[in-house]
Coordinates of C-alpha atoms in Angstrom, one line a residue:
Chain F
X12 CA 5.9 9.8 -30.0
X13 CA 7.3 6.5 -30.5
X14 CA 11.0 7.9 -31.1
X15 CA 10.8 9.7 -27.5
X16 CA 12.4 7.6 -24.9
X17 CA 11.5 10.0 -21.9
X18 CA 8.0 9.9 -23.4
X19 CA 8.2 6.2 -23.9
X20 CA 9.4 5.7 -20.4
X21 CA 7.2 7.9 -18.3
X22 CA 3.6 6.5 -19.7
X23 CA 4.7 3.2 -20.2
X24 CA 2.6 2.9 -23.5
X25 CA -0.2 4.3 -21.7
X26 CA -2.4 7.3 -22.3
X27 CA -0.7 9.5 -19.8
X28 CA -2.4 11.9 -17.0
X29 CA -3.7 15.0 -18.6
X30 CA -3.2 18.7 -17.8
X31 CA -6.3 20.9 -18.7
X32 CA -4.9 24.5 -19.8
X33 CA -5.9 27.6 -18.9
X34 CA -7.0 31.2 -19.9
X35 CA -6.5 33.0 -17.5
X36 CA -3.8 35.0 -19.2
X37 CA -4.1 37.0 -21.9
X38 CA -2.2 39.6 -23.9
X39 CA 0.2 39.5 -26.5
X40 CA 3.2 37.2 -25.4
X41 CA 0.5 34.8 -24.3
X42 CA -1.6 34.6 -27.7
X43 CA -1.4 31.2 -29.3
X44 CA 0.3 29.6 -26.4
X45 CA -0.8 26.5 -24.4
X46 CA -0.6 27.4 -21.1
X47 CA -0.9 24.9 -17.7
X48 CA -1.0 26.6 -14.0
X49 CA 1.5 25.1 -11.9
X50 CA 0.9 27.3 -8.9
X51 CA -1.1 30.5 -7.8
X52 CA 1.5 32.6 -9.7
X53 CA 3.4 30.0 -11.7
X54 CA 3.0 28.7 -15.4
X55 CA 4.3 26.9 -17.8
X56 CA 4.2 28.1 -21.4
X57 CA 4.5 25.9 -24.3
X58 CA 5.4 27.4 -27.6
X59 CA 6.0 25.3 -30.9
X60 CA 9.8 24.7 -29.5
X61 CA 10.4 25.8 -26.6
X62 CA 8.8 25.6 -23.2
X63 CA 9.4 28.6 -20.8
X64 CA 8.1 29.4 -17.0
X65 CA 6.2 32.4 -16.7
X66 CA 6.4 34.0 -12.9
X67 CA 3.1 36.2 -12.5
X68 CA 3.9 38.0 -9.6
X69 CA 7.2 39.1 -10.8
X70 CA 6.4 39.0 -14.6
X71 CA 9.6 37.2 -15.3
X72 CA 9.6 35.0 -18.2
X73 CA 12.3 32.1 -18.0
X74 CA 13.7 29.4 -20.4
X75 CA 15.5 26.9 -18.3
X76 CA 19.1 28.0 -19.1
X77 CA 17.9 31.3 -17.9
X78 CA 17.7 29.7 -14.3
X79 CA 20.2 29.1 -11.7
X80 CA 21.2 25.4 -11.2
X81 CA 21.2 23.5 -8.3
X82 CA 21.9 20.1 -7.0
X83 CA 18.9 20.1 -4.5
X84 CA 17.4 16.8 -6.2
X85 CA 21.5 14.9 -5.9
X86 CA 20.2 11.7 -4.0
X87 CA 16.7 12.2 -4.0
X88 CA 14.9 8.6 -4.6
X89 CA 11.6 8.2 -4.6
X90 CA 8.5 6.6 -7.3
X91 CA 6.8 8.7 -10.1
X92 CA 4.2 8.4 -12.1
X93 CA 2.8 9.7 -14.9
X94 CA 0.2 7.4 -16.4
X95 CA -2.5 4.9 -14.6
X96 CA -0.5 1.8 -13.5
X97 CA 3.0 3.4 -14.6
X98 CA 4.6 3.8 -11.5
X99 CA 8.7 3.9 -11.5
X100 CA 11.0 4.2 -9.6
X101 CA 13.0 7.7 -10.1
X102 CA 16.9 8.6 -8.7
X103 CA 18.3 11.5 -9.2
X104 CA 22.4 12.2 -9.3
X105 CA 24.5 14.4 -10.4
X106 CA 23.3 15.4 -14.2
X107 CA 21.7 12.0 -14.1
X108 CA 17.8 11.0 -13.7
X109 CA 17.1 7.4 -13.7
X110 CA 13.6 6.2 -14.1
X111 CA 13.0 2.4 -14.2
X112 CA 15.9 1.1 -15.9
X113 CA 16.2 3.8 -18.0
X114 CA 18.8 7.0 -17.5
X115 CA 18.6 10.5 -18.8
X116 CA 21.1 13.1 -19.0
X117 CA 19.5 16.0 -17.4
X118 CA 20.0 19.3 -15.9
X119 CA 18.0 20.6 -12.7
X120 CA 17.2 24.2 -12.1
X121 CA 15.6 26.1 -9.5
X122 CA 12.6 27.5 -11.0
X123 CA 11.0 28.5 -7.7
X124 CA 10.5 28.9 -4.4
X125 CA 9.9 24.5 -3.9
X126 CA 9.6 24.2 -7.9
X127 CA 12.4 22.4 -9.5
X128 CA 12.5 22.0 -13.2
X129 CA 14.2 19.2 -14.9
X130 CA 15.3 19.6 -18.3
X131 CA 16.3 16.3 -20.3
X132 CA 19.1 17.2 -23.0
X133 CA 16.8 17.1 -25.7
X134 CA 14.6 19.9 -24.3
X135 CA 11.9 18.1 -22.5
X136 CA 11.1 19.4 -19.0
X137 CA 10.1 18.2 -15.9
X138 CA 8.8 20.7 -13.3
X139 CA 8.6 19.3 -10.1
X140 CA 6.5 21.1 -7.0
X141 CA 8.2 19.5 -3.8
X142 CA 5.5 21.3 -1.8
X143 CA 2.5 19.4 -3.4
X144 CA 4.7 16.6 -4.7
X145 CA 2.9 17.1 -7.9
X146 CA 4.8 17.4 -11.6
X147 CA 4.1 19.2 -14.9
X148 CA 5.9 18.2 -17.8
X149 CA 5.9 18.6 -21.3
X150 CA 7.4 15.7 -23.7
X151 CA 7.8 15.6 -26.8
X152 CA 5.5 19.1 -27.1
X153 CA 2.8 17.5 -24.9
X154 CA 1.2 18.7 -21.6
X155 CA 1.2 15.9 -19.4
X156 CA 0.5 15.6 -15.2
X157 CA 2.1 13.7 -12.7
X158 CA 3.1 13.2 -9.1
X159 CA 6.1 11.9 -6.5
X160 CA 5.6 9.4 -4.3
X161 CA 4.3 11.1 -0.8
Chain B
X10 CA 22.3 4.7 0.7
X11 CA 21.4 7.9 -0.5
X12 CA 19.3 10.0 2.1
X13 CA 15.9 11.5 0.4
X14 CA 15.6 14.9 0.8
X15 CA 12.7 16.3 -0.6
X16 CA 9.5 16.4 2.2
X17 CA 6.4 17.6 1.6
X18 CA 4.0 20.9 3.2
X19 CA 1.3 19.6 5.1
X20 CA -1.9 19.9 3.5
X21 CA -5.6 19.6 5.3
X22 CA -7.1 16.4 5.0
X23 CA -6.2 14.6 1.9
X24 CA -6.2 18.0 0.1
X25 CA -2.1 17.5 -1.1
X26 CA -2.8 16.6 -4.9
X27 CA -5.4 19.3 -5.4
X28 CA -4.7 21.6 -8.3
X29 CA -3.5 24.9 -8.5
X30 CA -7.3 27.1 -8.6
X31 CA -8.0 28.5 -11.3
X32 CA -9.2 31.9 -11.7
X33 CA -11.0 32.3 -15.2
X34 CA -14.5 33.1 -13.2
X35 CA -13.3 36.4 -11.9
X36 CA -15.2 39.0 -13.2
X37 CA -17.7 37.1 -14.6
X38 CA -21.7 36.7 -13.4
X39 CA -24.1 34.0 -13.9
X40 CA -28.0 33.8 -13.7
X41 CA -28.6 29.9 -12.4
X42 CA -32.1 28.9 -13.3
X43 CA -32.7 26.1 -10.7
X44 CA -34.9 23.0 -10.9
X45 CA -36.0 23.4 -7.4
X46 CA -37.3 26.3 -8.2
X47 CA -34.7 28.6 -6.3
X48 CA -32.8 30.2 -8.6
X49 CA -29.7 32.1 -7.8
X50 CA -27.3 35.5 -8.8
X51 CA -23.7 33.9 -9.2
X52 CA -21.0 36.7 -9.0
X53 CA -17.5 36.0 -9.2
X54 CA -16.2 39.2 -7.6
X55 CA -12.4 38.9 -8.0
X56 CA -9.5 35.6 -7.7
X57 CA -10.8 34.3 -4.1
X58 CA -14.5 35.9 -3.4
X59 CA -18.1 35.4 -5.1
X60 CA -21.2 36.6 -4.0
X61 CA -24.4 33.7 -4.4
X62 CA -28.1 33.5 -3.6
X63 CA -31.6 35.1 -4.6
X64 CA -30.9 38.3 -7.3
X65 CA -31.0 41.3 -4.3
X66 CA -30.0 39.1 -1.5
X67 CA -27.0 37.5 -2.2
X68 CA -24.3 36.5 0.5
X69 CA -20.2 36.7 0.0
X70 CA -18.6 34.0 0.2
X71 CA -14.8 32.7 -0.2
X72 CA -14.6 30.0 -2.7
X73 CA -12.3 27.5 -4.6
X74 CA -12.5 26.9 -8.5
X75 CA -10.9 24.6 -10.2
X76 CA -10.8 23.9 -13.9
X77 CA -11.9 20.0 -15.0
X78 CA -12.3 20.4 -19.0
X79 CA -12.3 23.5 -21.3
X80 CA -15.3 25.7 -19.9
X81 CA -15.7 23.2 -17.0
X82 CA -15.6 24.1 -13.6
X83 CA -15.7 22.9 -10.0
X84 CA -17.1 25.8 -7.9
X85 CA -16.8 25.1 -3.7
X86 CA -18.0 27.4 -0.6
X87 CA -19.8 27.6 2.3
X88 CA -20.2 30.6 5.4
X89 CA -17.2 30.8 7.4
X90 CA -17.0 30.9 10.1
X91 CA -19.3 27.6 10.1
X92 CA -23.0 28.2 11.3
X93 CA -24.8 25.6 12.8
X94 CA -26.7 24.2 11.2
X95 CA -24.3 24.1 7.9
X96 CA -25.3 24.3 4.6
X97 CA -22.1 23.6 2.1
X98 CA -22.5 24.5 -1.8
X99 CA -21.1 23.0 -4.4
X100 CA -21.4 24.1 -8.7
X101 CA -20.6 22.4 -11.8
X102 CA -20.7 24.9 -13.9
X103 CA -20.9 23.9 -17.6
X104 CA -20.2 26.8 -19.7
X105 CA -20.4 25.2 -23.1
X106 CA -23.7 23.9 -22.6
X107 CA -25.0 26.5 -20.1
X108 CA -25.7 24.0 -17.5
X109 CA -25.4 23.7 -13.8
X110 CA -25.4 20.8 -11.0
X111 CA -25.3 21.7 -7.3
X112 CA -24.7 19.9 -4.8
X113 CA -26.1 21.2 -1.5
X114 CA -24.8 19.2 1.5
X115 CA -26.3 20.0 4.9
X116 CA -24.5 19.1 8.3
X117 CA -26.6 19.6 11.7
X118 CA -30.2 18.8 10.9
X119 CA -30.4 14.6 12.2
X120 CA -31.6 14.7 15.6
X121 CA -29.8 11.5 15.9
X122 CA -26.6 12.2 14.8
X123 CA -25.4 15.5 14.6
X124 CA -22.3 14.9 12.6
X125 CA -24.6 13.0 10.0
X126 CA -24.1 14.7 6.0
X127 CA -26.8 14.6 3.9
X128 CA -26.5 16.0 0.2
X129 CA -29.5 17.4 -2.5
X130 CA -28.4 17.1 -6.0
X131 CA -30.4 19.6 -8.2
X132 CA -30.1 19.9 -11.8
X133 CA -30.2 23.7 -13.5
X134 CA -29.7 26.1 -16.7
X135 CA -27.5 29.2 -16.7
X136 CA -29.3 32.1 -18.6
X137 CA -27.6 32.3 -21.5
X138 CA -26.3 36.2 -22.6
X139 CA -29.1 36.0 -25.1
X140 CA -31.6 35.3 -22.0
X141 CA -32.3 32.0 -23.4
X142 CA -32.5 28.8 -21.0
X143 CA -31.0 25.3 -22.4
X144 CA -33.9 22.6 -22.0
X145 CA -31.4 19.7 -21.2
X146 CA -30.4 19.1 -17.8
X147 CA -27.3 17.0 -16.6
X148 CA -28.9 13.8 -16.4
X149 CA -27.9 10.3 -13.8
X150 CA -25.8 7.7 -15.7
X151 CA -25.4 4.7 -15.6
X152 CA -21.8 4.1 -17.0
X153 CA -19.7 3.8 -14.2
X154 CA -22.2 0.8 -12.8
X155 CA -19.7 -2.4 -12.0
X156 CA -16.7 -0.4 -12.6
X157 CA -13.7 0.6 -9.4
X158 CA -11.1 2.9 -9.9
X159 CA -8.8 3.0 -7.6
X160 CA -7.6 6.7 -6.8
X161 CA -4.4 8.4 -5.8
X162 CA -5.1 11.3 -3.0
X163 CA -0.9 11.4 -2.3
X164 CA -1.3 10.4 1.5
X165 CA -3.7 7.5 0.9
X166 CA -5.3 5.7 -1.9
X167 CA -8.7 4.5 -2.0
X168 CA -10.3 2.3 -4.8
X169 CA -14.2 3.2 -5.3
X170 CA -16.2 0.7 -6.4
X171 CA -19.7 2.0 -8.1
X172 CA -21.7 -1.0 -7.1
X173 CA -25.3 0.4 -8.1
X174 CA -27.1 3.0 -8.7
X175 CA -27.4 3.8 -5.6
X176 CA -24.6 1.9 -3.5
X177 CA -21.0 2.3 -4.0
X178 CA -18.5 0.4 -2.4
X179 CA -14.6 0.9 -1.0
X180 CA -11.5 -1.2 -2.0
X181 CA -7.9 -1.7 -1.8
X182 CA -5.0 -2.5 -4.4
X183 CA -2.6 -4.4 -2.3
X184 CA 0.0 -1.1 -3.1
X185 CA -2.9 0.9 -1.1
X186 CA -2.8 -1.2 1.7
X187 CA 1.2 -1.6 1.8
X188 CA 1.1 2.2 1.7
X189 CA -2.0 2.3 5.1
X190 CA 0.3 -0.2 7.1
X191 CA 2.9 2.0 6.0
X192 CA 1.3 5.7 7.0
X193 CA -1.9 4.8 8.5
X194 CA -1.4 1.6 10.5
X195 CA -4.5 2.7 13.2
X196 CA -7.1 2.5 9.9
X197 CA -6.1 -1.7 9.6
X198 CA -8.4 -1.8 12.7
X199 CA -11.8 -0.7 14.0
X200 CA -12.6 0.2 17.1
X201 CA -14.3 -3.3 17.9
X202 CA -11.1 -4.5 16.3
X203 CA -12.3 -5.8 13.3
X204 CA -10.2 -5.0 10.0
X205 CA -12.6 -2.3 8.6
X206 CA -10.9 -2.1 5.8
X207 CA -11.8 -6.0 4.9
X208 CA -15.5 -5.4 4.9
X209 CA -17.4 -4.5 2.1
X210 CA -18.5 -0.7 3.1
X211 CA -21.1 0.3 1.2
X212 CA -23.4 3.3 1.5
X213 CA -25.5 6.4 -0.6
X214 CA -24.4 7.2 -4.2
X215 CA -25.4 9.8 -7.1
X216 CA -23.6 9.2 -10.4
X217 CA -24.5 12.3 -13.2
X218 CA -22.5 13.2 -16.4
X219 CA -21.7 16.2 -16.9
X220 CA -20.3 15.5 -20.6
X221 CA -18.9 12.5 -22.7
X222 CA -15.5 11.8 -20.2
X223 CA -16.9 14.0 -17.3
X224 CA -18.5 12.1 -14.5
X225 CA -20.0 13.6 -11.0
X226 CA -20.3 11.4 -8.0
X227 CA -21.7 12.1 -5.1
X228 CA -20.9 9.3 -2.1
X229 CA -22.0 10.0 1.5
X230 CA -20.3 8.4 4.8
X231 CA -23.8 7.5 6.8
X232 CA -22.8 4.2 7.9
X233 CA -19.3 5.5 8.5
X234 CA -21.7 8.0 11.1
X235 CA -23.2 5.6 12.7
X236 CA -20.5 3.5 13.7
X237 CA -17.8 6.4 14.4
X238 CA -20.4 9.3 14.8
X239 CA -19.4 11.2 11.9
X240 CA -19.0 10.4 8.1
X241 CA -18.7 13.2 5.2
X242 CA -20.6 14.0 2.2
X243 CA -18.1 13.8 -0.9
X244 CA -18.4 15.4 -4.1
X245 CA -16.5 14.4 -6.8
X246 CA -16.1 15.7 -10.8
X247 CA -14.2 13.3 -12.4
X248 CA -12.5 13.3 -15.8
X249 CA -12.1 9.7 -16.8
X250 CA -10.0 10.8 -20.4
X251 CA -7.0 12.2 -18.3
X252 CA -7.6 9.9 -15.2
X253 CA -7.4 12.7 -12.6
X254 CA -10.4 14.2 -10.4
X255 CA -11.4 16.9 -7.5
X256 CA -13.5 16.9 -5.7
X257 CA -14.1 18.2 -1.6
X258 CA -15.0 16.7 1.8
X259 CA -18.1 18.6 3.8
X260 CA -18.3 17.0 7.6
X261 CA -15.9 16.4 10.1
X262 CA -12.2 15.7 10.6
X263 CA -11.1 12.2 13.1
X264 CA -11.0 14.8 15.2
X265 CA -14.6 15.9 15.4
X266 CA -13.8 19.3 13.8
X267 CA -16.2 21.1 10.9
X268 CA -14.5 20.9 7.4
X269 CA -15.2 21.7 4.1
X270 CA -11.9 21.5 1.7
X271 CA -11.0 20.7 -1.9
X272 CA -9.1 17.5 -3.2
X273 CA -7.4 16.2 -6.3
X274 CA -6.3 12.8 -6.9
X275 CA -4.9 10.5 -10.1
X276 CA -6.9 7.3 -11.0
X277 CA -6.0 3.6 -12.4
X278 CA -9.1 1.1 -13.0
X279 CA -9.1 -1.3 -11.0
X280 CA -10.5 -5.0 -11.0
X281 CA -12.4 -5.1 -7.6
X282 CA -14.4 -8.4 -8.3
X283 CA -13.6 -9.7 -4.6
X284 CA -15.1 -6.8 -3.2
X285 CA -18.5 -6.2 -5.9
X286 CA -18.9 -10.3 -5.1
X287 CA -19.1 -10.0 -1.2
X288 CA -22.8 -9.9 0.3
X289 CA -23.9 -6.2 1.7
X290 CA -23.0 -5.9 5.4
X291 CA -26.0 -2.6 5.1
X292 CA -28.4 -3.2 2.7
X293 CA -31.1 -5.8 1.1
X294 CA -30.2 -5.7 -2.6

């Protein structure tokens, strides 16, 4: 994971917080997939590329491009933290997310109703709930955990 | 200066960082074959309801479940609405090794003070398909003894400090106490208006692994009790490989008010010497 800056960034060189996947699911689309609940209804679904949201209630399955953009996180500032005694500072403008003194070209859809998912041009994502102030993210194909600053 | 926009939905109690539940019981039935000698039907009837108690006698209840390691759960209910006196039940359920811990917490029953928890751990098998019982048990540990993490609950961090085997203690990083001044300036001073949050609070505590990484506390609130007139029993399942726990609250609110609700929060060890050095304010160790 060395070669990941966002990676490198958000855990510091620490063993990051974990997200324990579920089961819950099952069928055909879902076989071989690591899955993590990020609401009653919401998951995220990592493949061996790509990551896509899967929307239970509505059974829509979405890759991030498939989602309508927004600018709801423009000149949002607040800390993150993904790892024990990580904590950075995070600012968000347009098509940029700064974390620390890093910055990272990134694209921010609406995912859903208070879910915002960042997607870093390399394909790593962010999905932020600003309801719980909690974040799921998979880097560099891992499952890690998170939260905003309340 | 750029204006934040993003504000978060009110949550009970510190309840914001709890996990999404998790719903992989539903459907499912367990036989619990309790130490105490009560033993106990476990349906999970569908997302949100269970049924628990004696085989032929069982009581629904709503319930929260949330997932701490593969096959590992963290099972909370109690009657609604609350009876009086309250009984609150809490399962570990260990589906890899067929065990169980519960934690029964009772409200209601000190003539002294009504708001007073009090909290039964008992060890127990779950009947395995086969009808076979496992002879282990969860067992008390010892290996969070001298240690303090200091955890994350998004409204208010607390660092607990697992003084003995019996005792923990409370702390605070100097971010945690940036943060009270900042949200919670009425905690910085007690009623008498001393600093509680200087002292050394200590009080009741039941450390049991579950499985290598997966730790259950249990820490009551009796002294908190005495001096405010209620405390809470809290239950913790904590996973100490990703850092992250749940856990719930069974007592009372500041307000006076019954609760019973489920919690997550994010961990960082924390060197709490000053704190483990300081002579008990409670106890004769």
């Amino acid at each position: 994971m060395s070669e990941n800056r966002l990676w490198n960034t958000v855990t510091g060189g620490k063993h990051p917080y974990g997200l324990i996947p579920v089961t819950e699911l099952s069928g055909g689309s879902f076989e071989g997939k690591t899955i993590v609940k990020c609401a009653d209804d919401l998951y995220l679904i990592g493949g061996e590329e790509e990551c896509v949201l899967y929307e239970r209630k509505t059974g829509r399955m979405q890759r991030p491009a498939e989602m309508r953009e927004t600018a709801a996180l423009d000149g949002f500032e607040t800390e993150l933290s993904f790892a024990p005694d990580c904590i950075l500072k995070a600012a968000f403008s347009e098509g940029t997310m700064k974390l620390g003194d890093e910055a990272f070209a990134v694209k921010v859809y609406e995912a859903s109703e208070k879910f915002y998912l960042i997607e870093e041009e390399n394909g790593d994502v962010i999905l932020a709930d600003a309801s719980r102030f909690l974040l799921y993210a998979r880097i560099g194909g891992e499952f890690i955990g998170g939260y905003l600053e309340v | 200066m750029a204006e934040n926009k993003l504000v978060p939905d009110k949550y009970e109690g510190l309840s914001i960082f709890r996990s999404p539940l998790s719903e992989e019981l539903s459907g499912k039935s367990f036989d619990l074959v309790m130490d105490d000698g009560f033993d106990n039907r476990l349906v999970f009837t569908d997302r949100k309801t269970l049924k628990f108690g004696p085989e032929g006698e069982e009581a629904e209840f709503a319930y929260d479940c949330l997932k701490m390691d593969d096959l590992c759960y963290f099972v909370n209910f109690e009657a609604r609405p609350f009876p009086s006196p309250r009984r609150g039940i809490t399962l570990i359920l260990d589906l890899k090794e067929s065990l169980v811990t519960a934690a029964y917490a009772t409200l209601g029953l000190d003539p002294k003070f009504p708001r007073m928890p009090s909290v039964d751990i008992v060890f127990g098998a779950i009947r395995r398909e086969d009808g076979t019982l496992p002879t282990k048990r969860h067992g008390y540990t010892d290996m969070l003894l001298g240690k303090s993490i200091d955890w994350n609950y998004g409204s208010f961090n607390i660092a607990h400090v697992y003084q003995t085997e019996r005792y923990y203690r409370v702390s605070f990083t100097p971010r945690a106490l940036e943060r009270i001044r900042r949200n919670n300036p009425q905690m910085m001073a007690g009623a008498d208006g001393r600093p509680v949050i200087r002292e050394a609070y200590e009080d009741y505590a039941e450390y049991v692994k579950i499985r290598d990484g997966l730790v259950a506390v249990s820490l009551l609130e009796t002294n908190l009790c005495r001096r405010n007139g209620h405390g809470n029993s809290l239950f913790f399942l904590m996973n100490l490989k990703e850092m992250h726990d749940v856990g719930r609250s069974f007592g009372t609110n500041g307000e006076g008010e019954d609760e019973n609700y489920t919690f997550g929060a994010f961990g960082a060890w924390f060197d709490a010497s000053e704190v483990k050095g300081m002579e008990s304010m409670y106890y004769l160790h």
